[in-house]
Amino acid sequence: MKLDSLTGKLLFTTTIALIITTAFVAILSHVVITYFPRVMLEADFAGNERQLTDGLVFDSADKPIAINVNPGLSSVFEVLKDDAVYRVVDAQGNVLLASDDGAHAFAPTGQPFNPQLKRFDLAPDSNLLHVATFALTRPGPQYYVQVARSERFQQALTQNDGGTVRLTTLIMTLVALLIFSAIVLCTICRLMKPVQKVSLAASRINPGNLQARLATESLPCELVPLITAFNGALDRLANGYRVQQEFLATTAHELKTPLALMRGTVELGDSSDRAQLLSDIDAMSRQIQQLLQLAECSEPHNYIMAETDPAMVAADAIAKLDRLADSRDVAINTNALASPMLIKADSAALTILIRNLLENAIQHAPPGTNVQVLHDENGVTVRDYGPGIDQNDLPMVFRRFWRGADSDGRSGLGLAICQQIAQAHGWTISVDAANPGAVFRVIFDGSGRPSHDQYRLTPSSDLSGIGEHATSYR
């Protein structure tokens, strides 16, 4: 058993604590016996009085007629008649029972019996006696028990060398330590068995069996929160591993088709398909770029949070997509804030988020319509007036590689990237049908994530009144 193990530390600590406690009790007892003999005398008086009172026998007239005590104490009173004495008296001092056949109650020399005098000393025949008087607490006539101890008897008890007693005490202490250590060792080993089983189960977890979990039965209650937290971490790892596996499988499937088409075109060598080949290459390049963006925004350490003005980010995204909007005959309307607004965000990630939402809106906006971008202190809203999204498809909009009926060959990753960025910032992103068109809303809420429906715009929502400082881009 190693001292740096939990078992060794517990055994060592408890043994040291027991030794210190035993030593303290021994020293305290020695000090009390040696320097405070009156304390021991009072303890003896109280013990004798309790045994004598419990042993009193009364007759039908409620008068004490005998005392039954244990043989050891009875022998002391019988043998040491001058050094250990008891007397049972009534309120007038008449002796009813006595161990020394005394005829009178104990009282100071030359004074009558006084039941109010609880402690006093006598010195008959040069033998100093310490006397204690106790009143019986019982219904009926009042009686008193007096106990006397001689000074020489008390000194014999407290000042005896006691070598044999000390040696016996030392041996008993050592035996007690050995027994105690064995019990502690067995108890700790028994308690550590469930922990060892859990450790063995944890060592067997690998990517091939991520569904295995550690059992909390029979574990000490202090370890249950740790094992529960570990199981929770395994749940998150398993979910992340599953998502990554699905992502890799879907990515391989998505890239397989355009690669096959490109290979066929190259093998046929038909120059008339050069434009289609370039289009396929552009689509694949965009898809690969979005895959890289999705992988990058999925890692929290890639974000650099700083004070960012979302209005400036939105204006930059609008400027970069102005050519795309112009080619599709779509106008972009936005509003201007009276004063700059700053939030904690990664500027590059926020740019990607707003640009993807805006590009998605432009792609679905019919020619001659507009796309509205509203930003305020709560978030950013993007709306188009296109065909909208079917209610049944709303829950799937942010899924990776999901495409609507009019996807027009797009990868289905743009909105998934938006959701990943929003989650990394602690924001909420939602979508709803606006009849016509669709409304995407990003709520800047870092303190918590509201429910998905909390910020949905109703179908009757209208963003046409986007502000008196509205700007139109063509």
CSV table of C-alpha atoms in Angstrom, one decimal:
chain,number,residue,atom,x,y,z
A,1,MET,CA,0.0,0.0,0.0
A,2,LYS,CA,1.5,3.3,-1.1
A,3,LEU,CA,1.3,6.4,1.2
A,4,ASP,CA,0.3,8.6,-1.7
A,5,SER,CA,-2.7,6.5,-2.4
A,6,LEU,CA,-6.2,7.4,-1.0
A,7,THR,CA,-6.2,4.3,1.2
A,8,GLY,CA,-2.7,5.1,2.6
A,9,LYS,CA,-3.6,8.7,3.3
A,10,LEU,CA,-6.8,7.9,5.0
A,11,LEU,CA,-5.2,5.1,7.1
A,12,PHE,CA,-2.3,7.4,8.0
A,13,THR,CA,-4.5,10.3,8.9
A,14,THR,CA,-6.9,8.4,11.0
A,15,THR,CA,-4.1,6.6,12.9
A,16,ILE,CA,-2.4,9.9,13.7
A,17,ALA,CA,-5.7,11.4,14.8
A,18,LEU,CA,-6.3,8.4,17.1
A,19,ILE,CA,-2.8,8.6,18.6
A,20,ILE,CA,-3.2,12.4,19.2
A,21,THR,CA,-6.6,11.9,20.8
A,22,THR,CA,-5.4,9.1,23.1
A,23,ALA,CA,-2.4,11.2,24.1
A,24,PHE,CA,-4.5,14.2,24.8
A,25,VAL,CA,-7.0,12.2,26.9
A,26,ALA,CA,-4.1,10.6,28.9
A,27,ILE,CA,-2.4,14.0,29.5
A,28,LEU,CA,-5.7,15.6,30.5
A,29,SER,CA,-6.4,12.8,32.9
A,30,HIS,CA,-3.0,13.0,34.5
A,31,VAL,CA,-3.3,16.8,34.9
A,32,VAL,CA,-6.8,16.5,36.5
A,33,ILE,CA,-5.7,13.7,38.9
A,34,THR,CA,-2.5,15.4,39.9
A,35,TYR,CA,-3.4,19.1,40.1
A,36,PHE,CA,-7.1,19.1,40.5
A,37,PRO,CA,-7.8,16.3,43.1
A,38,ARG,CA,-11.1,18.0,44.1
A,39,VAL,CA,-12.5,17.3,40.7
A,40,MET,CA,-11.9,13.6,41.2
A,41,LEU,CA,-13.4,13.8,44.7
A,42,GLU,CA,-16.5,15.4,43.4
A,43,ALA,CA,-16.8,12.8,40.7
A,44,ASP,CA,-16.5,10.1,43.3
A,45,PHE,CA,-19.1,11.7,45.5
A,46,ALA,CA,-21.5,12.0,42.6
A,47,GLY,CA,-21.0,8.4,41.6
A,48,ASN,CA,-21.4,7.0,45.1
A,49,GLU,CA,-24.6,9.1,45.7
A,50,ARG,CA,-26.1,7.9,42.5
A,51,GLN,CA,-25.5,4.2,43.3
A,52,LEU,CA,-26.7,4.6,46.9
A,53,THR,CA,-29.8,6.5,45.9
A,54,ASP,CA,-30.7,3.9,43.2
A,55,GLY,CA,-30.1,1.1,45.7
A,56,LEU,CA,-32.4,2.4,48.5
A,57,VAL,CA,-35.2,0.1,49.6
A,58,PHE,CA,-38.3,1.7,51.3
A,59,ASP,CA,-41.0,0.0,53.4
A,60,SER,CA,-44.8,0.5,53.2
A,61,ALA,CA,-44.4,3.7,55.3
A,62,ASP,CA,-42.0,5.1,52.8
A,63,LYS,CA,-39.1,4.8,55.1
A,64,PRO,CA,-35.6,3.6,54.0
A,65,ILE,CA,-34.9,0.2,55.4
A,66,ALA,CA,-31.9,-1.1,53.3
A,67,ILE,CA,-29.5,-0.3,50.5
A,68,ASN,CA,-28.6,-2.7,47.7
A,69,VAL,CA,-25.3,-1.7,45.8
A,70,ASN,CA,-22.9,-3.6,43.7
A,71,PRO,CA,-20.5,-6.0,45.5
A,72,GLY,CA,-17.4,-3.8,44.8
A,73,LEU,CA,-18.8,-0.7,46.4
A,74,SER,CA,-20.3,-2.7,49.2
A,75,SER,CA,-16.9,-4.2,50.0
A,76,VAL,CA,-15.3,-0.8,50.1
A,77,PHE,CA,-17.8,0.5,52.7
A,78,GLU,CA,-17.5,-2.8,54.7
A,79,VAL,CA,-13.7,-3.0,54.8
A,80,LEU,CA,-12.8,0.7,55.0
A,81,LYS,CA,-15.2,1.8,57.7
A,82,ASP,CA,-13.0,4.7,58.7
A,83,ASP,CA,-12.2,5.9,55.2
A,84,ALA,CA,-15.4,5.4,53.1
A,85,VAL,CA,-18.7,6.0,54.9
A,86,TYR,CA,-22.3,6.6,54.0
A,87,ARG,CA,-25.3,7.6,56.1
A,88,VAL,CA,-29.0,8.0,55.2
A,89,VAL,CA,-30.7,10.6,57.5
A,90,ASP,CA,-34.0,12.3,57.8
A,91,ALA,CA,-34.7,16.1,57.9
A,92,GLN,CA,-33.9,16.2,61.7
A,93,GLY,CA,-30.5,14.4,61.3
A,94,ASN,CA,-31.7,11.1,62.6
A,95,VAL,CA,-29.6,8.3,61.1
A,96,LEU,CA,-31.8,5.6,59.4
A,97,LEU,CA,-29.0,3.7,57.6
A,98,ALA,CA,-25.2,3.8,57.9
A,99,SER,CA,-22.2,1.8,56.8
A,100,ASP,CA,-20.3,2.5,60.1
A,101,ASP,CA,-23.2,2.1,62.6
A,102,GLY,CA,-23.0,5.9,63.2
A,103,ALA,CA,-25.7,7.3,65.4
A,104,HIS,CA,-25.7,10.9,64.3
A,105,ALA,CA,-25.6,12.7,60.9
A,106,PHE,CA,-22.3,14.2,59.8
A,107,ALA,CA,-22.1,17.9,60.9
A,108,PRO,CA,-19.3,20.3,61.5
A,109,THR,CA,-17.7,20.0,65.0
A,110,GLY,CA,-20.0,21.6,67.6
A,111,GLN,CA,-22.8,22.3,65.1
A,112,PRO,CA,-26.2,20.6,64.6
A,113,PHE,CA,-27.0,18.8,61.3
A,114,ASN,CA,-27.7,21.4,58.5
A,115,PRO,CA,-29.0,19.9,55.3
A,116,GLN,CA,-28.2,23.2,53.5
A,117,LEU,CA,-24.5,22.6,54.1
A,118,LYS,CA,-23.5,20.5,51.0
A,119,ARG,CA,-19.7,20.2,51.5
A,120,PHE,CA,-17.6,20.4,54.6
A,121,ASP,CA,-14.6,18.6,56.2
A,122,LEU,CA,-14.3,16.8,59.6
A,123,ALA,CA,-11.2,15.6,61.5
A,124,PRO,CA,-12.2,13.1,64.1
A,125,ASP,CA,-9.2,11.2,65.5
A,126,SER,CA,-6.8,13.2,63.2
A,127,ASN,CA,-8.4,11.5,60.2
A,128,LEU,CA,-9.5,14.2,57.8
A,129,LEU,CA,-12.9,13.4,56.2
A,130,HIS,CA,-14.5,15.1,53.2
A,131,VAL,CA,-18.3,15.0,53.5
A,132,ALA,CA,-21.0,15.6,50.9
A,133,THR,CA,-24.7,15.8,51.6
A,134,PHE,CA,-27.3,15.0,48.8
A,135,ALA,CA,-31.1,15.5,49.1
A,136,LEU,CA,-33.2,12.7,47.7
A,137,THR,CA,-35.5,14.0,44.9
A,138,ARG,CA,-38.6,11.9,45.4
A,139,PRO,CA,-42.2,12.4,46.7
A,140,GLY,CA,-42.9,11.8,50.3
A,141,PRO,CA,-40.8,12.6,53.4
A,142,GLN,CA,-37.5,14.4,52.8
A,143,TYR,CA,-34.4,12.2,53.2
A,144,TYR,CA,-30.6,12.9,52.7
A,145,VAL,CA,-27.7,10.7,51.7
A,146,GLN,CA,-24.3,11.7,53.2
A,147,VAL,CA,-21.0,10.3,51.7
A,148,ALA,CA,-17.7,10.7,53.5
A,149,ARG,CA,-14.2,10.1,52.1
A,150,SER,CA,-10.9,10.3,54.1
A,151,GLU,CA,-8.0,12.3,52.8
A,152,ARG,CA,-5.7,9.3,53.0
A,153,PHE,CA,-8.0,7.1,51.0
A,154,GLN,CA,-8.3,9.8,48.3
A,155,GLN,CA,-4.5,10.2,48.2
A,156,ALA,CA,-4.1,6.5,47.9
A,157,LEU,CA,-6.4,6.6,44.8
A,158,THR,CA,-4.8,9.6,43.1
A,159,GLN,CA,-1.1,9.5,44.1
A,160,ASN,CA,-0.5,5.8,43.6
A,161,ASP,CA,2.5,5.1,41.2
A,162,GLY,CA,0.3,3.1,39.0
A,163,GLY,CA,3.1,1.6,36.9
A,164,THR,CA,1.1,-1.6,36.2
A,165,VAL,CA,-1.9,0.5,35.2
A,166,ARG,CA,0.1,2.6,32.8
A,167,LEU,CA,1.7,-0.4,31.2
A,168,THR,CA,-1.7,-2.1,30.8
A,169,THR,CA,-3.1,1.1,29.3
A,170,LEU,CA,-0.2,1.4,26.8
A,171,ILE,CA,-0.7,-2.2,25.7
A,172,MET,CA,-4.4,-1.8,25.3
A,173,THR,CA,-3.8,1.4,23.3
A,174,LEU,CA,-1.5,-0.4,20.9
A,175,VAL,CA,-3.9,-3.3,20.5
A,176,ALA,CA,-6.7,-0.8,19.9
A,177,LEU,CA,-4.6,1.0,17.2
A,178,LEU,CA,-3.9,-2.3,15.4
A,179,ILE,CA,-7.6,-3.3,15.5
A,180,PHE,CA,-8.6,0.2,14.4
A,181,SER,CA,-6.1,0.2,11.5
A,182,ALA,CA,-7.3,-3.2,10.3
A,183,ILE,CA,-10.9,-2.1,10.4
A,184,VAL,CA,-10.1,1.2,8.6
A,185,LEU,CA,-8.1,-0.7,5.9
A,186,CYS,CA,-10.8,-3.3,5.3
A,187,THR,CA,-13.5,-0.5,5.1
A,188,ILE,CA,-11.5,1.6,2.7
A,189,CYS,CA,-10.7,-1.4,0.5
A,190,ARG,CA,-14.4,-2.3,0.4
A,191,LEU,CA,-15.4,1.3,-0.4
A,192,MET,CA,-12.7,1.5,-3.2
A,193,LYS,CA,-14.0,-1.6,-5.0
A,194,PRO,CA,-16.8,0.2,-6.8
A,195,VAL,CA,-14.3,3.0,-7.8
A,196,GLN,CA,-11.9,0.4,-9.2
A,197,LYS,CA,-14.8,-1.1,-11.2
A,198,VAL,CA,-15.7,2.4,-12.6
A,199,SER,CA,-12.0,3.0,-13.4
A,200,LEU,CA,-11.8,-0.3,-15.3
A,201,ALA,CA,-15.0,0.5,-17.2
A,202,ALA,CA,-13.7,4.0,-18.1
A,203,SER,CA,-10.5,2.5,-19.5
A,204,ARG,CA,-12.5,0.4,-21.9
A,205,ILE,CA,-14.3,3.3,-23.5
A,206,ASN,CA,-13.0,4.1,-27.0
A,207,PRO,CA,-14.4,5.5,-30.3
A,208,GLY,CA,-15.9,2.0,-31.0
A,209,ASN,CA,-18.2,2.0,-27.9
A,210,LEU,CA,-18.9,5.7,-27.1
A,211,GLN,CA,-22.4,4.6,-25.9
A,212,ALA,CA,-21.0,2.9,-22.8
A,213,ARG,CA,-21.6,4.8,-19.6
A,214,LEU,CA,-20.2,4.5,-16.1
A,215,ALA,CA,-22.5,3.1,-13.4
A,216,THR,CA,-23.1,5.1,-10.2
A,217,GLU,CA,-24.6,2.3,-8.1
A,218,SER,CA,-22.7,1.5,-4.9
A,219,LEU,CA,-20.4,4.5,-5.3
A,220,PRO,CA,-19.9,6.9,-2.4
A,221,CYS,CA,-22.3,9.8,-2.7
A,222,GLU,CA,-19.3,12.2,-3.0
A,223,LEU,CA,-18.2,10.6,-6.2
A,224,VAL,CA,-21.6,10.4,-7.9
A,225,PRO,CA,-21.5,14.1,-9.2
A,226,LEU,CA,-18.1,13.4,-10.7
A,227,ILE,CA,-19.2,10.3,-12.5
A,228,THR,CA,-22.4,12.0,-13.6
A,229,ALA,CA,-20.5,14.9,-15.0
A,230,PHE,CA,-18.1,12.4,-16.8
A,231,ASN,CA,-21.1,10.6,-18.3
A,232,GLY,CA,-22.4,14.0,-19.5
A,233,ALA,CA,-19.1,14.7,-21.1
A,234,LEU,CA,-19.2,11.3,-22.9
A,235,ASP,CA,-22.7,12.2,-24.1
A,236,ARG,CA,-21.5,15.4,-25.6
A,237,LEU,CA,-18.4,13.7,-27.1
A,238,ALA,CA,-20.6,10.9,-28.6
A,239,ASN,CA,-23.0,13.4,-30.1
A,240,GLY,CA,-20.1,15.5,-31.6
A,241,TYR,CA,-18.5,12.3,-32.9
A,242,ARG,CA,-21.8,11.2,-34.5
A,243,VAL,CA,-22.3,14.6,-36.1
A,244,GLN,CA,-18.8,14.6,-37.5
A,245,GLN,CA,-19.2,11.1,-38.9
A,246,GLU,CA,-22.5,12.2,-40.5
A,247,PHE,CA,-20.9,15.3,-41.8
A,248,LEU,CA,-18.0,13.4,-43.4
A,249,ALA,CA,-20.4,10.9,-45.0
A,250,THR,CA,-22.7,13.6,-46.4
A,251,THR,CA,-19.7,15.6,-47.6
A,252,ALA,CA,-18.3,12.7,-49.5
A,253,HIS,CA,-21.7,12.0,-51.1
A,254,GLU,CA,-22.1,15.7,-52.0
A,255,LEU,CA,-18.7,15.9,-53.7
A,256,LYS,CA,-19.0,12.5,-55.5
A,257,THR,CA,-21.6,13.6,-58.0
A,258,PRO,CA,-20.0,16.8,-59.4
A,259,LEU,CA,-16.6,15.0,-59.5
A,260,ALA,CA,-18.1,12.2,-61.6
A,261,LEU,CA,-19.8,14.7,-64.0
A,262,MET,CA,-16.5,16.6,-64.4
A,263,ARG,CA,-14.6,13.4,-65.0
A,264,GLY,CA,-17.1,12.4,-67.7
A,265,THR,CA,-16.8,15.7,-69.4
A,266,VAL,CA,-13.0,15.6,-69.4
A,267,GLU,CA,-12.9,12.0,-70.7
A,268,LEU,CA,-15.3,12.9,-73.5
A,269,GLY,CA,-13.2,15.9,-74.5
A,270,ASP,CA,-16.3,17.8,-75.8
A,271,SER,CA,-15.2,21.4,-75.9
A,272,SER,CA,-18.9,22.5,-76.1
A,273,ASP,CA,-19.3,21.5,-72.4
A,274,ARG,CA,-16.5,23.9,-71.3
A,275,ALA,CA,-18.9,26.4,-69.9
A,276,GLN,CA,-20.7,23.6,-67.9
A,277,LEU,CA,-17.4,22.3,-66.7
A,278,LEU,CA,-16.4,25.8,-65.4
A,279,SER,CA,-19.8,26.1,-63.7
A,280,ASP,CA,-19.3,22.7,-62.0
A,281,ILE,CA,-15.8,23.8,-60.9
A,282,ASP,CA,-17.2,27.1,-59.5
A,283,ALA,CA,-20.0,25.2,-57.6
A,284,MET,CA,-17.5,22.7,-56.2
A,285,SER,CA,-15.1,25.5,-55.1
A,286,ARG,CA,-18.0,27.3,-53.4
A,287,GLN,CA,-19.1,24.1,-51.7
A,288,ILE,CA,-15.5,23.4,-50.5
A,289,GLN,CA,-15.2,27.0,-49.2
A,290,GLN,CA,-18.4,26.6,-47.3
A,291,LEU,CA,-17.3,23.3,-45.8
A,292,LEU,CA,-14.1,25.0,-44.6
A,293,GLN,CA,-16.2,27.9,-43.2
A,294,LEU,CA,-18.4,25.4,-41.4
A,295,ALA,CA,-15.5,23.5,-40.0
A,296,GLU,CA,-13.8,26.7,-38.8
A,297,CYS,CA,-16.9,28.2,-37.2
A,298,SER,CA,-17.6,25.0,-35.4
A,299,GLU,CA,-14.5,25.5,-33.2
A,300,PRO,CA,-15.0,28.0,-30.4
A,301,HIS,CA,-11.3,28.9,-30.2
A,302,ASN,CA,-11.4,30.3,-33.7
A,303,TYR,CA,-13.5,33.2,-32.5
A,304,ILE,CA,-11.9,36.5,-31.5
A,305,MET,CA,-14.5,38.5,-29.6
A,306,ALA,CA,-14.2,42.3,-29.7
A,307,GLU,CA,-16.4,45.4,-29.8
A,308,THR,CA,-18.2,45.3,-33.1
A,309,ASP,CA,-20.7,47.6,-34.8
A,310,PRO,CA,-23.3,45.3,-36.6
A,311,ALA,CA,-24.5,48.2,-38.7
A,312,MET,CA,-21.1,48.6,-40.2
A,313,VAL,CA,-20.8,44.9,-40.8
A,314,ALA,CA,-24.3,44.9,-42.5
A,315,ALA,CA,-23.3,47.8,-44.7
A,316,ASP,CA,-20.1,46.0,-45.8
A,317,ALA,CA,-22.1,42.8,-46.6
A,318,ILE,CA,-24.6,44.9,-48.6
A,319,ALA,CA,-21.9,46.6,-50.6
A,320,LYS,CA,-20.2,43.3,-51.5
A,321,LEU,CA,-23.5,41.8,-52.7
A,322,ASP,CA,-24.7,44.8,-54.6
A,323,ARG,CA,-23.5,43.3,-57.9
A,324,LEU,CA,-25.4,40.1,-57.3
A,325,ALA,CA,-28.6,42.0,-56.3
A,326,ASP,CA,-28.2,44.2,-59.4
A,327,SER,CA,-27.8,41.2,-61.7
A,328,ARG,CA,-31.1,39.8,-60.3
A,329,ASP,CA,-32.9,43.2,-60.4
A,330,VAL,CA,-33.4,43.1,-56.6
A,331,ALA,CA,-33.1,46.2,-54.4
A,332,ILE,CA,-31.7,46.1,-50.9
A,333,ASN,CA,-33.3,48.4,-48.3
A,334,THR,CA,-31.7,49.0,-44.9
A,335,ASN,CA,-32.0,51.4,-42.1
A,336,ALA,CA,-29.5,53.7,-40.4
A,337,LEU,CA,-29.2,54.0,-36.6
A,338,ALA,CA,-29.2,57.4,-34.9
A,339,SER,CA,-26.0,56.4,-33.0
A,340,PRO,CA,-23.5,53.6,-33.3
A,341,MET,CA,-24.2,50.3,-31.4
A,342,LEU,CA,-21.5,48.0,-30.2
A,343,ILE,CA,-21.8,44.3,-29.3
A,344,LYS,CA,-19.2,41.7,-28.3
A,345,ALA,CA,-18.7,39.6,-31.5
A,346,ASP,CA,-16.2,38.1,-33.9
A,347,SER,CA,-16.4,40.7,-36.8
A,348,ALA,CA,-15.4,38.2,-39.5
A,349,ALA,CA,-18.0,35.6,-38.3
A,350,LEU,CA,-20.7,38.2,-38.1
A,351,THR,CA,-19.9,39.3,-41.6
A,352,ILE,CA,-20.3,35.7,-42.9
A,353,LEU,CA,-23.6,35.3,-41.0
A,354,ILE,CA,-25.2,38.5,-42.4
A,355,ARG,CA,-23.8,37.9,-45.9
A,356,ASN,CA,-25.2,34.4,-46.0
A,357,LEU,CA,-28.6,35.5,-44.9
A,358,LEU,CA,-28.6,38.4,-47.4
A,359,GLU,CA,-27.3,36.2,-50.2
A,360,ASN,CA,-30.0,33.6,-49.5
A,361,ALA,CA,-32.7,36.4,-49.5
A,362,ILE,CA,-31.4,37.8,-52.9
A,363,GLN,CA,-31.4,34.3,-54.4
A,364,HIS,CA,-35.1,33.8,-53.5
A,365,ALA,CA,-36.3,37.4,-54.2
A,366,PRO,CA,-38.2,37.7,-57.5
A,367,PRO,CA,-37.0,40.3,-60.0
A,368,GLY,CA,-38.3,43.8,-59.3
A,369,THR,CA,-38.8,43.2,-55.6
A,370,ASN,CA,-36.6,44.2,-52.7
A,371,VAL,CA,-34.8,42.6,-49.7
A,372,GLN,CA,-35.0,44.4,-46.4
A,373,VAL,CA,-32.3,44.5,-43.8
A,374,LEU,CA,-33.2,45.9,-40.3
A,375,HIS,CA,-30.6,46.2,-37.5
A,376,ASP,CA,-31.3,47.6,-34.1
A,377,GLU,CA,-30.1,47.2,-30.5
A,378,ASN,CA,-31.8,43.7,-30.3
A,379,GLY,CA,-30.5,42.1,-33.5
A,380,VAL,CA,-30.6,41.9,-37.3
A,381,THR,CA,-33.6,41.0,-39.5
A,382,VAL,CA,-33.5,40.0,-43.2
A,383,ARG,CA,-36.7,39.6,-45.2
A,384,ASP,CA,-37.4,38.8,-48.9
A,385,TYR,CA,-40.6,38.8,-50.8
A,386,GLY,CA,-40.1,35.5,-52.7
A,387,PRO,CA,-42.1,32.3,-52.6
A,388,GLY,CA,-41.4,31.8,-48.9
A,389,ILE,CA,-40.9,28.5,-47.0
A,390,ASP,CA,-43.4,25.9,-46.4
A,391,GLN,CA,-44.4,25.5,-42.8
A,392,ASN,CA,-43.4,21.8,-42.8
A,393,ASP,CA,-39.9,22.8,-44.0
A,394,LEU,CA,-39.2,25.4,-41.3
A,395,PRO,CA,-37.7,23.0,-38.8
A,396,MET,CA,-35.2,21.7,-41.4
A,397,VAL,CA,-34.0,25.1,-42.8
A,398,PHE,CA,-30.8,25.2,-40.7
A,399,ARG,CA,-29.8,21.5,-41.2
A,400,ARG,CA,-26.6,20.8,-43.1
A,401,PHE,CA,-27.0,20.0,-46.8
A,402,TRP,CA,-30.8,20.6,-46.6
A,403,ARG,CA,-32.2,22.1,-49.8
A,404,GLY,CA,-35.6,23.4,-50.6
A,405,ALA,CA,-37.5,22.6,-53.8
A,406,ASP,CA,-36.0,25.6,-55.5
A,407,SER,CA,-32.4,25.2,-54.3
A,408,ASP,CA,-31.0,25.8,-57.8
A,409,GLY,CA,-28.0,23.5,-57.2
A,410,ARG,CA,-26.9,25.3,-54.0
A,411,SER,CA,-25.0,23.3,-51.3
A,412,GLY,CA,-27.4,23.8,-48.4
A,413,LEU,CA,-24.6,24.9,-46.0
A,414,GLY,CA,-25.1,28.7,-45.8
A,415,LEU,CA,-27.9,28.7,-43.2
A,416,ALA,CA,-26.2,25.9,-41.2
A,417,ILE,CA,-23.1,28.2,-41.0
A,418,CYS,CA,-25.3,31.0,-39.8
A,419,GLN,CA,-26.8,28.9,-37.0
A,420,GLN,CA,-23.3,27.7,-36.0
A,421,ILE,CA,-22.0,31.2,-35.7
A,422,ALA,CA,-25.1,32.3,-33.7
A,423,GLN,CA,-24.8,29.5,-31.3
A,424,ALA,CA,-21.1,30.2,-30.8
A,425,HIS,CA,-22.0,33.8,-29.7
A,426,GLY,CA,-25.0,32.7,-27.6
A,427,TRP,CA,-27.4,34.3,-30.0
A,428,THR,CA,-30.8,33.1,-31.2
A,429,ILE,CA,-31.5,32.7,-34.9
A,430,SER,CA,-35.0,31.9,-36.2
A,431,VAL,CA,-37.0,31.9,-39.4
A,432,ASP,CA,-40.7,32.2,-40.3
A,433,ALA,CA,-42.9,32.5,-43.3
A,434,ALA,CA,-43.9,36.1,-43.9
A,435,ASN,CA,-46.5,35.7,-46.7
A,436,PRO,CA,-45.0,36.5,-49.0
A,437,GLY,CA,-41.4,35.7,-48.5
A,438,ALA,CA,-39.4,34.6,-45.4
A,439,VAL,CA,-38.0,36.5,-42.4
A,440,PHE,CA,-34.7,35.6,-40.7
A,441,ARG,CA,-34.1,37.1,-37.3
A,442,VAL,CA,-30.8,37.1,-35.3
A,443,ILE,CA,-31.2,38.1,-31.6
A,444,PHE,CA,-28.1,39.4,-29.8
A,445,ASP,CA,-28.7,37.7,-26.5
A,446,GLY,CA,-25.5,36.6,-24.8
A,447,SER,CA,-27.1,35.8,-21.5
A,448,GLY,CA,-29.2,33.0,-22.6
A,449,ARG,CA,-30.9,31.3,-25.6
A,450,PRO,CA,-34.6,31.9,-25.8
A,451,SER,CA,-36.9,29.3,-27.3
A,452,HIS,CA,-37.1,29.0,-31.1
A,453,ASP,CA,-40.5,30.5,-31.3
A,454,GLN,CA,-40.0,33.4,-29.0
A,455,TYR,CA,-38.7,35.8,-31.6
A,456,ARG,CA,-40.5,34.4,-34.7
A,457,LEU,CA,-42.3,37.1,-36.7
A,458,THR,CA,-45.9,36.4,-37.5
A,459,PRO,CA,-47.0,36.0,-41.1
A,460,SER,CA,-48.6,39.5,-40.9
A,461,SER,CA,-45.3,41.1,-39.9
A,462,ASP,CA,-44.3,43.9,-42.2
A,463,LEU,CA,-40.9,45.4,-42.4
A,464,SER,CA,-41.7,48.0,-45.0
A,465,GLY,CA,-41.6,50.8,-42.5
A,466,ILE,CA,-37.9,50.1,-41.9
A,467,GLY,CA,-37.1,53.6,-40.6
A,468,GLU,CA,-36.9,57.1,-41.7
A,469,HIS,CA,-33.2,56.8,-42.4
A,470,ALA,CA,-33.7,54.0,-44.9
A,471,THR,CA,-31.2,53.5,-47.7
A,472,SER,CA,-31.9,51.7,-50.9
A,473,TYR,CA,-29.2,49.7,-52.8
A,474,ARG,CA,-29.6,48.7,-56.5
